Amino acid sequence: MSGRHHWLFLIAGSLSLAAGQWLTLWLLARTAPPETVGLYGLAVAWAAPLCALSALQLRSLMATETHLEARFPVYLRLRALAIAGLIIALLPLFLVNLPGFGTGALLAAVAAWRVVELGSDFTDGLRHRERSYFALGVSQSCRSVAAFAIFAISFLSGQSLVASLLAAACSALGCALMVDLPVLRRHWIATRTSASPSDGSVPIPDPSIPAKANSMHGILIFAVPLAMVQFLNLGVIALPRLLLGAFSSLDEVASFTCLVSLLSVSSLLASAYTASLAPEFADALHSQHQAATSLNLAAARSLLLRAGRRVGLGSLPLVLLLAVAGAPLLRAIYGQGIAFPRWSIGFMALFAALWSLAAVFGTAATAGRRIGIQLAAFGLALASAGVAGLIWIPVHGVDGATASLLVAATVLLSSYLFYFRRFWLPGPWAMASLPDEAKPQTTWGSA
């Protein structure tokens, strides 16, 4: 049940993680003052991009890694260093006062939950490359259910928000130790066995892998730029929220946070589906013969068309639903304590649709190791969101924040389309659009 056609398991797992985060916000919106929801939203806006930067997006690299067995120990060391660094950085926050929070404990507690996810995310990368989507979905669902259940019990029993978040993080950690640690141990044993054959012979290195590709530097030259891509990605979402906190009220931060949380379902579905295609994109874009061929170009073009068509059609129902009954639906979900301006609902629906389509091209760029394209696209998107937010948010509040997101999504998708247009053109333009791996001696080359 874990074959490549069962990408629905990957979507189910991703949705379960998103559902845990969304239910946490929903519970706060239903039981706590809007100011508490706003503070939680600001803490997430700070923590999510920083944790993403530390994650180095190793899961995405592992999912598209053509020599994962040989490079597994290096990937493992990188993830262990990242987790250790984050833990050391978070500990002082429990003792530091931060402007707008009163204490850094809330920020540290939100980040602690995400640090736990980093460990499981590494094992998910192993499953992803093997296309074991059923096992991956089960792991994500278990962590999500356990974490939210403990959070809800703790928070509703009268515990503080910080204590409840820490309890949820501990619950997710316990679940990860039971579900993910055995998988990690098996991969480690298999790697050590292949590195030291039982007959005592010296293992022969794969001649197709340059020596420096198996070093930490050989992975970091892709991991660091890719981490910057995810940092910019989440920064686009977080920046309007932070600007609302600076120029408006916590009530409007709460409104924006709830809107983003609900509409992220569409982009999560798109990301999960396109992520299931990452190995196929990698196989199509990494020519085994180190030469650009019409075959791998045609395969990549076919994948782009198929994924774009399905993602576009999949996001359409959500856009129509919000256009017809957005305000009553949001009030029914989050209650009457949080207001949702009419224009902001439409802006966010359009943003979700465009952002989902951009995920298709982002996955293809990651599989082809064209990280520079993503850096440029997300950099332009973040800059445009910042400029639009500074102009509109002080005047229009939530409407201005959602409008700035729509501008960012339009810029992002336009940037990807500008680059990938060469996939549809014949002749030298099409060949020039192939990734560096499809050209001689550039896979781990001059970077």
Short mmCIF file of C-alpha atoms in Angstrom, two decimals:
data_model
loop_
_atom_site.label_atom_id
_atom_site.label_comp_id
_atom_site.label_asym_id
_atom_site.label_seq_id
_atom_site.Cartn_x
_atom_site.Cartn_y
_atom_site.Cartn_z
CA MET A 1 0.00 0.00 0.00
CA SER A 2 3.00 2.30 -0.04
CA GLY A 3 3.65 2.42 -3.75
CA ARG A 4 4.00 5.55 -5.78
CA HIS A 5 0.30 5.62 -6.70
CA HIS A 6 -0.75 5.93 -3.07
CA TRP A 7 0.14 9.60 -2.66
CA LEU A 8 -3.17 10.03 -0.85
CA PHE A 9 -1.45 8.63 2.25
CA LEU A 10 1.09 11.45 2.04
CA ILE A 11 -1.72 14.00 1.75
CA ALA A 12 -3.52 12.42 4.72
CA GLY A 13 -0.38 12.69 6.86
CA SER A 14 0.28 16.30 5.90
CA LEU A 15 -3.35 17.19 6.55
CA SER A 16 -3.19 15.55 9.96
CA LEU A 17 -0.23 17.73 10.96
CA ALA A 18 -2.01 20.81 9.64
CA ALA A 19 -5.19 19.74 11.41
CA GLY A 20 -3.34 19.52 14.72
CA GLN A 21 -2.02 23.06 14.31
CA TRP A 22 -5.39 24.35 13.10
CA LEU A 23 -7.31 22.68 15.95
CA THR A 24 -4.91 24.29 18.40
CA LEU A 25 -5.75 27.69 16.97
CA TRP A 26 -9.47 26.82 16.81
CA LEU A 27 -9.50 25.82 20.48
CA LEU A 28 -7.82 29.08 21.44
CA ALA A 29 -10.25 31.11 19.32
CA ARG A 30 -13.21 29.37 20.99
CA THR A 31 -12.01 29.47 24.59
CA ALA A 32 -9.51 32.33 24.96
CA PRO A 33 -9.66 36.11 24.39
CA PRO A 34 -8.66 37.40 20.93
CA GLU A 35 -5.54 38.95 22.48
CA THR A 36 -4.31 35.47 23.43
CA VAL A 37 -4.95 34.24 19.90
CA GLY A 38 -3.04 37.24 18.57
CA LEU A 39 -0.05 36.56 20.83
CA TYR A 40 -0.02 32.92 19.76
CA GLY A 41 -0.16 34.02 16.10
CA LEU A 42 2.80 36.34 16.59
CA ALA A 43 4.79 33.60 18.31
CA VAL A 44 4.16 31.25 15.38
CA ALA A 45 5.10 34.02 12.93
CA TRP A 46 8.50 34.35 14.62
CA ALA A 47 9.17 30.67 15.29
CA ALA A 48 8.13 29.06 12.00
CA PRO A 49 10.61 30.81 9.65
CA LEU A 50 13.50 30.47 12.11
CA CYS A 51 12.89 26.74 12.65
CA ALA A 52 12.56 26.26 8.90
CA LEU A 53 15.93 27.90 8.39
CA SER A 54 17.51 25.54 10.91
CA ALA A 55 15.85 22.51 9.31
CA LEU A 56 17.95 22.98 6.13
CA GLN A 57 15.07 21.33 4.23
CA LEU A 58 16.85 17.99 4.48
CA ARG A 59 13.61 16.11 3.90
CA SER A 60 13.19 17.69 0.46
CA LEU A 61 16.81 16.92 -0.41
CA MET A 62 16.51 13.34 0.81
CA ALA A 63 13.30 12.83 -1.17
CA THR A 64 15.13 13.76 -4.37
CA GLU A 65 18.52 12.28 -3.45
CA THR A 66 19.79 9.77 -6.00
CA HIS A 67 22.51 8.36 -3.67
CA LEU A 68 20.79 8.48 -0.29
CA GLU A 69 22.40 5.32 1.08
CA ALA A 70 25.91 6.68 0.63
CA ARG A 71 25.08 10.11 2.07
CA PHE A 72 22.80 9.02 4.90
CA PRO A 73 25.38 9.50 7.73
CA VAL A 74 26.09 13.06 6.60
CA TYR A 75 22.39 13.91 6.48
CA LEU A 76 21.99 12.45 9.98
CA ARG A 77 24.86 14.55 11.40
CA LEU A 78 23.43 17.70 9.88
CA ARG A 79 20.01 17.10 11.41
CA ALA A 80 21.50 16.28 14.82
CA LEU A 81 23.55 19.50 14.80
CA ALA A 82 20.50 21.55 13.81
CA ILE A 83 18.36 20.12 16.62
CA ALA A 84 21.11 20.63 19.19
CA GLY A 85 21.62 24.22 18.06
CA LEU A 86 17.91 25.01 18.30
CA ILE A 87 17.62 23.53 21.78
CA ILE A 88 20.57 25.60 23.00
CA ALA A 89 19.03 28.74 21.48
CA LEU A 90 15.57 28.11 22.95
CA LEU A 91 16.56 27.51 26.56
CA PRO A 92 17.45 31.17 27.35
CA LEU A 93 14.11 32.36 25.93
CA PHE A 94 12.30 31.00 28.98
CA LEU A 95 14.17 33.58 31.07
CA VAL A 96 14.14 36.56 28.69
CA ASN A 97 11.49 39.27 28.37
CA LEU A 98 10.53 40.11 24.81
CA PRO A 99 8.64 43.22 23.61
CA GLY A 100 5.04 42.32 22.82
CA PHE A 101 5.22 38.98 24.68
CA GLY A 102 6.18 39.93 28.22
CA THR A 103 8.17 36.70 28.29
CA GLY A 104 9.97 34.64 25.71
CA ALA A 105 8.47 31.44 27.11
CA LEU A 106 5.56 31.48 24.65
CA LEU A 107 7.89 31.80 21.69
CA ALA A 108 10.14 29.04 23.08
CA ALA A 109 7.17 26.73 23.70
CA VAL A 110 5.86 27.18 20.14
CA ALA A 111 9.34 26.53 18.76
CA ALA A 112 9.81 23.45 20.99
CA TRP A 113 6.92 21.73 19.25
CA ARG A 114 8.56 22.39 15.90
CA VAL A 115 11.93 21.13 17.11
CA VAL A 116 10.32 17.77 17.83
CA GLU A 117 8.97 17.75 14.29
CA LEU A 118 12.51 18.21 12.94
CA GLY A 119 13.52 14.80 14.28
CA SER A 120 10.52 13.03 12.77
CA ASP A 121 10.88 15.04 9.58
CA PHE A 122 14.25 13.37 9.01
CA THR A 123 12.70 9.90 9.17
CA ASP A 124 9.92 11.12 6.90
CA GLY A 125 12.60 12.00 4.36
CA LEU A 126 13.80 8.38 4.37
CA ARG A 127 10.26 7.12 3.87
CA HIS A 128 9.65 9.71 1.18
CA ARG A 129 12.57 8.63 -0.96
CA GLU A 130 11.45 5.01 -0.63
CA ARG A 131 7.89 6.14 -1.47
CA SER A 132 6.62 4.52 1.73
CA TYR A 133 3.76 6.98 1.89
CA PHE A 134 1.51 4.80 4.03
CA ALA A 135 4.09 4.54 6.83
CA LEU A 136 4.82 8.25 6.51
CA GLY A 137 1.15 9.15 6.81
CA VAL A 138 0.69 6.91 9.85
CA SER A 139 3.65 8.53 11.60
CA GLN A 140 2.44 12.06 10.96
CA SER A 141 -1.12 11.23 12.02
CA CYS A 142 0.03 9.64 15.29
CA ARG A 143 2.14 12.65 16.23
CA SER A 144 -0.62 15.10 15.36
CA VAL A 145 -3.36 13.28 17.28
CA ALA A 146 -1.20 12.75 20.35
CA ALA A 147 0.04 16.34 20.48
CA PHE A 148 -3.35 17.98 20.08
CA ALA A 149 -5.07 15.63 22.53
CA ILE A 150 -2.56 16.46 25.25
CA PHE A 151 -2.72 20.18 24.44
CA ALA A 152 -6.52 20.25 24.64
CA ILE A 153 -6.65 18.31 27.91
CA SER A 154 -3.97 20.50 29.48
CA PHE A 155 -5.35 23.84 28.29
CA LEU A 156 -8.99 23.09 29.13
CA SER A 157 -8.01 21.91 32.59
CA GLY A 158 -6.79 25.40 33.38
CA GLN A 159 -3.11 25.13 32.57
CA SER A 160 -1.31 28.05 30.97
CA LEU A 161 -0.80 28.27 27.22
CA VAL A 162 2.96 27.81 27.61
CA ALA A 163 2.58 24.73 29.81
CA SER A 164 0.02 23.23 27.43
CA LEU A 165 2.29 23.74 24.39
CA LEU A 166 5.22 22.13 26.20
CA ALA A 167 3.03 19.17 27.20
CA ALA A 168 1.99 18.77 23.55
CA ALA A 169 5.63 18.86 22.46
CA CYS A 170 6.51 16.12 24.96
CA SER A 171 3.60 14.03 23.70
CA ALA A 172 4.76 14.39 20.08
CA LEU A 173 8.29 13.46 21.17
CA GLY A 174 7.09 10.28 22.88
CA CYS A 175 5.12 9.28 19.81
CA ALA A 176 8.12 9.93 17.56
CA LEU A 177 10.36 7.78 19.74
CA MET A 178 7.97 4.86 19.39
CA VAL A 179 7.11 5.21 15.69
CA ASP A 180 10.12 6.82 14.01
CA LEU A 181 13.16 5.81 16.06
CA PRO A 182 13.03 2.11 15.02
CA VAL A 183 13.04 3.12 11.35
CA LEU A 184 16.01 5.40 11.89
CA ARG A 185 17.86 2.66 13.75
CA ARG A 186 17.29 0.15 10.92
CA HIS A 187 18.66 2.59 8.33
CA TRP A 188 21.68 3.29 10.51
CA ILE A 189 22.45 -0.41 10.94
CA ALA A 190 22.03 -1.01 7.21
CA THR A 191 24.37 1.87 6.42
CA ARG A 192 27.03 0.67 8.84
CA THR A 193 26.77 -2.88 7.46
CA SER A 194 27.25 -1.72 3.88
CA ALA A 195 30.17 0.48 4.93
CA SER A 196 31.86 -2.47 6.69
CA PRO A 197 31.20 -5.71 4.75
CA SER A 198 31.09 -8.89 6.84
CA ASP A 199 33.82 -10.52 4.76
CA GLY A 200 36.30 -7.84 5.82
CA SER A 201 36.79 -6.46 2.32
CA VAL A 202 37.18 -2.75 1.69
CA PRO A 203 34.01 -1.22 0.22
CA ILE A 204 34.47 0.26 -3.23
CA PRO A 205 33.13 3.82 -3.50
CA ASP A 206 30.61 4.58 -6.20
CA PRO A 207 32.62 6.20 -9.04
CA SER A 208 29.55 8.21 -10.11
CA ILE A 209 29.64 10.17 -6.84
CA PRO A 210 32.40 12.79 -6.51
CA ALA A 211 34.24 12.54 -3.20
CA LYS A 212 33.14 15.94 -1.95
CA ALA A 213 29.49 15.08 -2.60
CA ASN A 214 29.63 12.70 0.38
CA SER A 215 31.02 15.44 2.63
CA MET A 216 28.96 17.83 4.70
CA HIS A 217 29.96 20.64 2.36
CA GLY A 218 28.65 18.68 -0.61
CA ILE A 219 25.16 18.66 0.92
CA LEU A 220 25.26 22.12 2.48
CA ILE A 221 25.84 23.81 -0.88
CA PHE A 222 22.27 22.80 -1.68
CA ALA A 223 20.80 22.60 1.84
CA VAL A 224 21.61 26.16 2.89
CA PRO A 225 20.08 27.85 -0.19
CA LEU A 226 17.08 25.53 0.04
CA ALA A 227 16.66 26.44 3.72
CA MET A 228 16.73 30.08 2.71
CA VAL A 229 13.96 29.32 0.22
CA GLN A 230 11.76 27.88 2.97
CA PHE A 231 12.67 30.77 5.26
CA LEU A 232 11.53 33.22 2.59
CA ASN A 233 8.45 31.05 1.92
CA LEU A 234 7.28 31.20 5.53
CA GLY A 235 8.49 34.79 5.79
CA VAL A 236 5.98 35.82 3.14
CA ILE A 237 3.20 34.42 5.34
CA ALA A 238 4.63 35.76 8.59
CA LEU A 239 5.54 39.30 7.51
CA PRO A 240 1.97 40.68 7.20
CA ARG A 241 1.19 39.22 10.63
CA LEU A 242 4.22 40.93 12.15
CA LEU A 243 3.31 44.21 10.45
CA LEU A 244 -0.21 43.92 11.84
CA GLY A 245 1.29 43.47 15.29
CA ALA A 246 3.37 46.62 14.80
CA PHE A 247 0.76 48.90 13.17
CA SER A 248 -2.56 47.46 14.34
CA SER A 249 -4.08 45.46 17.22
CA LEU A 250 -3.80 41.90 18.51
CA ASP A 251 -7.44 41.41 17.53
CA GLU A 252 -6.55 41.95 13.88
CA VAL A 253 -3.52 39.68 14.25
CA ALA A 254 -5.92 37.00 15.52
CA SER A 255 -8.25 37.54 12.54
CA PHE A 256 -5.40 37.27 10.04
CA THR A 257 -3.96 34.20 11.79
CA CYS A 258 -7.29 32.37 11.67
CA LEU A 259 -7.71 33.19 7.97
CA VAL A 260 -4.23 31.94 7.09
CA SER A 261 -4.72 28.77 9.13
CA LEU A 262 -7.97 27.85 7.42
CA LEU A 263 -6.86 28.64 3.88
CA SER A 264 -3.52 26.89 4.28
CA VAL A 265 -5.44 23.63 3.74
CA SER A 266 -5.45 24.26 0.00
CA SER A 267 -1.71 24.91 -0.22
CA LEU A 268 -0.96 21.96 2.06
CA LEU A 269 -2.93 19.65 -0.20
CA ALA A 270 -1.01 20.98 -3.18
CA SER A 271 2.35 20.67 -1.41
CA ALA A 272 1.63 17.12 -0.27
CA TYR A 273 0.57 16.02 -3.74
CA THR A 274 3.52 17.65 -5.51
CA ALA A 275 5.90 16.31 -2.84
CA SER A 276 4.73 12.80 -3.74
CA LEU A 277 5.96 13.55 -7.27
CA ALA A 278 9.40 14.70 -6.08
CA PRO A 279 11.11 11.33 -6.74
CA GLU A 280 9.58 11.27 -10.23
CA PHE A 281 10.75 14.81 -10.92
CA ALA A 282 14.21 13.82 -9.69
CA ASP A 283 14.32 10.76 -11.93
CA ALA A 284 13.19 12.82 -14.92
CA LEU A 285 15.59 15.70 -14.34
CA HIS A 286 18.68 13.72 -13.31
CA SER A 287 19.89 12.04 -16.47
CA GLN A 288 21.86 8.90 -15.71
CA HIS A 289 23.92 9.50 -18.80
CA GLN A 290 24.94 13.01 -17.73
CA ALA A 291 23.51 14.47 -20.91
CA ALA A 292 20.41 16.51 -21.76
CA THR A 293 17.93 14.36 -23.63
CA SER A 294 14.49 14.92 -25.09
CA LEU A 295 13.24 11.99 -22.96
CA ASN A 296 13.85 13.55 -19.55
CA LEU A 297 12.59 16.91 -20.82
CA ALA A 298 9.34 15.34 -22.03
CA ALA A 299 8.89 13.49 -18.73
CA ALA A 300 9.38 16.70 -16.73
CA ARG A 301 6.96 18.58 -18.99
CA SER A 302 4.34 15.86 -18.57
CA LEU A 303 4.69 15.93 -14.79
CA LEU A 304 4.38 19.71 -14.67
CA LEU A 305 1.22 19.67 -16.78
CA ARG A 306 -0.38 16.85 -14.81
CA ALA A 307 0.43 18.34 -11.40
CA GLY A 308 -0.59 21.86 -12.42
CA ARG A 309 -3.92 20.67 -13.79
CA ARG A 310 -4.78 18.65 -10.69
CA VAL A 311 -3.70 21.33 -8.24
CA GLY A 312 -5.63 24.00 -10.11
CA LEU A 313 -8.81 21.96 -10.18
CA GLY A 314 -8.33 20.90 -6.56
CA SER A 315 -8.13 24.47 -5.25
CA LEU A 316 -11.18 25.66 -7.18
CA PRO A 317 -13.86 24.30 -4.77
CA LEU A 318 -12.32 26.11 -1.79
CA VAL A 319 -12.18 29.40 -3.69
CA LEU A 320 -15.81 29.08 -4.75
CA LEU A 321 -16.95 28.08 -1.26
CA LEU A 322 -15.33 31.11 0.34
CA ALA A 323 -16.61 33.42 -2.36
CA VAL A 324 -20.20 32.28 -1.75
CA ALA A 325 -20.33 31.67 2.01
CA GLY A 326 -17.01 32.80 3.45
CA ALA A 327 -18.16 35.08 6.26
CA PRO A 328 -20.88 32.78 7.71
CA LEU A 329 -18.52 29.80 7.44
CA LEU A 330 -15.73 31.55 9.33
CA ARG A 331 -18.10 32.76 12.06
CA ALA A 332 -19.45 29.23 12.45
CA ILE A 333 -15.93 27.82 12.79
CA TYR A 334 -14.20 30.40 14.96
CA GLY A 335 -17.16 31.92 16.78
CA GLN A 336 -18.33 35.51 17.08
CA GLY A 337 -15.32 36.80 19.01
CA ILE A 338 -13.14 37.33 15.93
CA ALA A 339 -14.16 39.58 13.03
CA PHE A 340 -13.33 38.79 9.39
CA PRO A 341 -13.54 41.69 6.89
CA ARG A 342 -15.32 40.81 3.66
CA TRP A 343 -12.52 41.76 1.27
CA SER A 344 -9.90 39.86 3.23
CA ILE A 345 -11.76 36.56 2.68
CA GLY A 346 -11.72 36.96 -1.11
CA PHE A 347 -8.07 38.05 -1.16
CA MET A 348 -7.04 35.04 0.91
CA ALA A 349 -8.97 32.60 -1.30
CA LEU A 350 -7.19 33.89 -4.42
CA PHE A 351 -3.88 33.83 -2.60
CA ALA A 352 -4.38 30.16 -1.62
CA ALA A 353 -5.12 29.18 -5.23
CA LEU A 354 -2.06 30.95 -6.68
CA TRP A 355 0.22 29.76 -3.87
CA SER A 356 -0.89 26.18 -4.47
CA LEU A 357 -0.02 26.37 -8.17
CA ALA A 358 3.41 27.76 -7.31
CA ALA A 359 4.10 24.63 -5.21
CA VAL A 360 4.19 22.56 -8.41
CA PHE A 361 7.05 24.56 -9.88
CA GLY A 362 8.82 24.75 -6.52
CA THR A 363 8.92 20.97 -6.29
CA ALA A 364 10.29 20.68 -9.82
CA ALA A 365 12.97 23.28 -9.07
CA THR A 366 14.00 21.44 -5.89
CA ALA A 367 14.20 18.10 -7.70
CA GLY A 368 16.34 19.70 -10.39
CA ARG A 369 18.52 21.42 -7.75
CA ARG A 370 17.71 24.83 -9.29
CA ILE A 371 17.69 26.51 -5.90
CA GLY A 372 18.74 29.86 -7.32
CA ILE A 373 15.47 30.07 -9.22
CA GLN A 374 13.53 29.56 -5.99
CA LEU A 375 15.62 32.08 -4.07
CA ALA A 376 14.97 34.72 -6.69
CA ALA A 377 11.24 33.94 -6.88
CA PHE A 378 10.64 33.95 -3.13
CA GLY A 379 12.92 36.94 -2.61
CA LEU A 380 10.82 38.95 -5.04
CA ALA A 381 7.63 37.68 -3.40
CA LEU A 382 8.81 38.67 0.09
CA ALA A 383 9.95 42.09 -1.08
CA SER A 384 6.64 42.75 -2.82
CA ALA A 385 4.68 41.61 0.25
CA GLY A 386 6.76 43.90 2.46
CA VAL A 387 6.28 46.96 0.27
CA ALA A 388 2.55 46.34 -0.17
CA GLY A 389 2.13 45.64 3.54
CA LEU A 390 3.90 48.84 4.61
CA ILE A 391 1.62 50.83 2.31
CA TRP A 392 -1.71 49.10 2.98
CA ILE A 393 -1.62 47.56 6.48
CA PRO A 394 -1.43 50.83 8.49
CA VAL A 395 -4.50 52.07 6.59
CA HIS A 396 -6.56 48.97 5.83
CA GLY A 397 -5.54 46.49 8.56
CA VAL A 398 -6.48 42.88 7.77
CA ASP A 399 -7.65 43.80 4.27
CA GLY A 400 -4.25 45.31 3.56
CA ALA A 401 -2.44 42.30 5.00
CA THR A 402 -4.36 39.82 2.84
CA ALA A 403 -3.96 42.04 -0.22
CA SER A 404 -0.18 42.05 0.32
CA LEU A 405 -0.23 38.24 0.37
CA LEU A 406 -2.12 38.20 -2.93
CA VAL A 407 0.52 40.45 -4.45
CA ALA A 408 3.26 38.11 -3.20
CA ALA A 409 1.55 35.02 -4.64
CA THR A 410 1.12 36.72 -8.00
CA VAL A 411 4.79 37.69 -8.11
CA LEU A 412 5.91 34.20 -7.05
CA LEU A 413 3.85 32.35 -9.66
CA SER A 414 4.81 34.84 -12.38
CA SER A 415 8.50 34.34 -11.57
CA TYR A 416 8.19 30.57 -11.85
CA LEU A 417 6.24 30.80 -15.09
CA PHE A 418 8.87 33.12 -16.53
CA TYR A 419 11.57 30.54 -15.90
CA PHE A 420 9.66 27.36 -16.73
CA ARG A 421 8.28 28.82 -19.96
CA ARG A 422 11.40 27.40 -21.60
CA PHE A 423 10.12 23.89 -20.99
CA TRP A 424 7.42 24.50 -23.58
CA LEU A 425 9.72 25.96 -26.26
CA PRO A 426 11.55 23.74 -28.77
CA GLY A 427 15.22 23.82 -29.60
CA PRO A 428 18.07 25.41 -27.62
CA TRP A 429 15.71 27.28 -25.25
CA ALA A 430 14.24 24.01 -24.00
CA MET A 431 17.64 22.39 -23.56
CA ALA A 432 18.90 25.42 -21.65
CA SER A 433 16.10 24.97 -19.11
CA LEU A 434 17.35 21.56 -18.01
CA PRO A 435 19.00 21.40 -14.58
CA ASP A 436 22.75 21.39 -14.17
CA GLU A 437 22.69 17.68 -13.31
CA ALA A 438 21.73 16.95 -16.88
CA LYS A 439 24.97 18.50 -18.10
CA PRO A 440 28.43 16.95 -17.77
CA GLN A 441 30.24 17.31 -14.40
CA THR A 442 28.01 19.95 -12.85
CA THR A 443 25.98 18.03 -10.27
CA TRP A 444 28.35 18.84 -7.40
CA GLY A 445 30.55 21.17 -9.34
CA SER A 446 31.54 24.76 -8.94
CA ALA A 447 29.09 25.67 -6.16
#
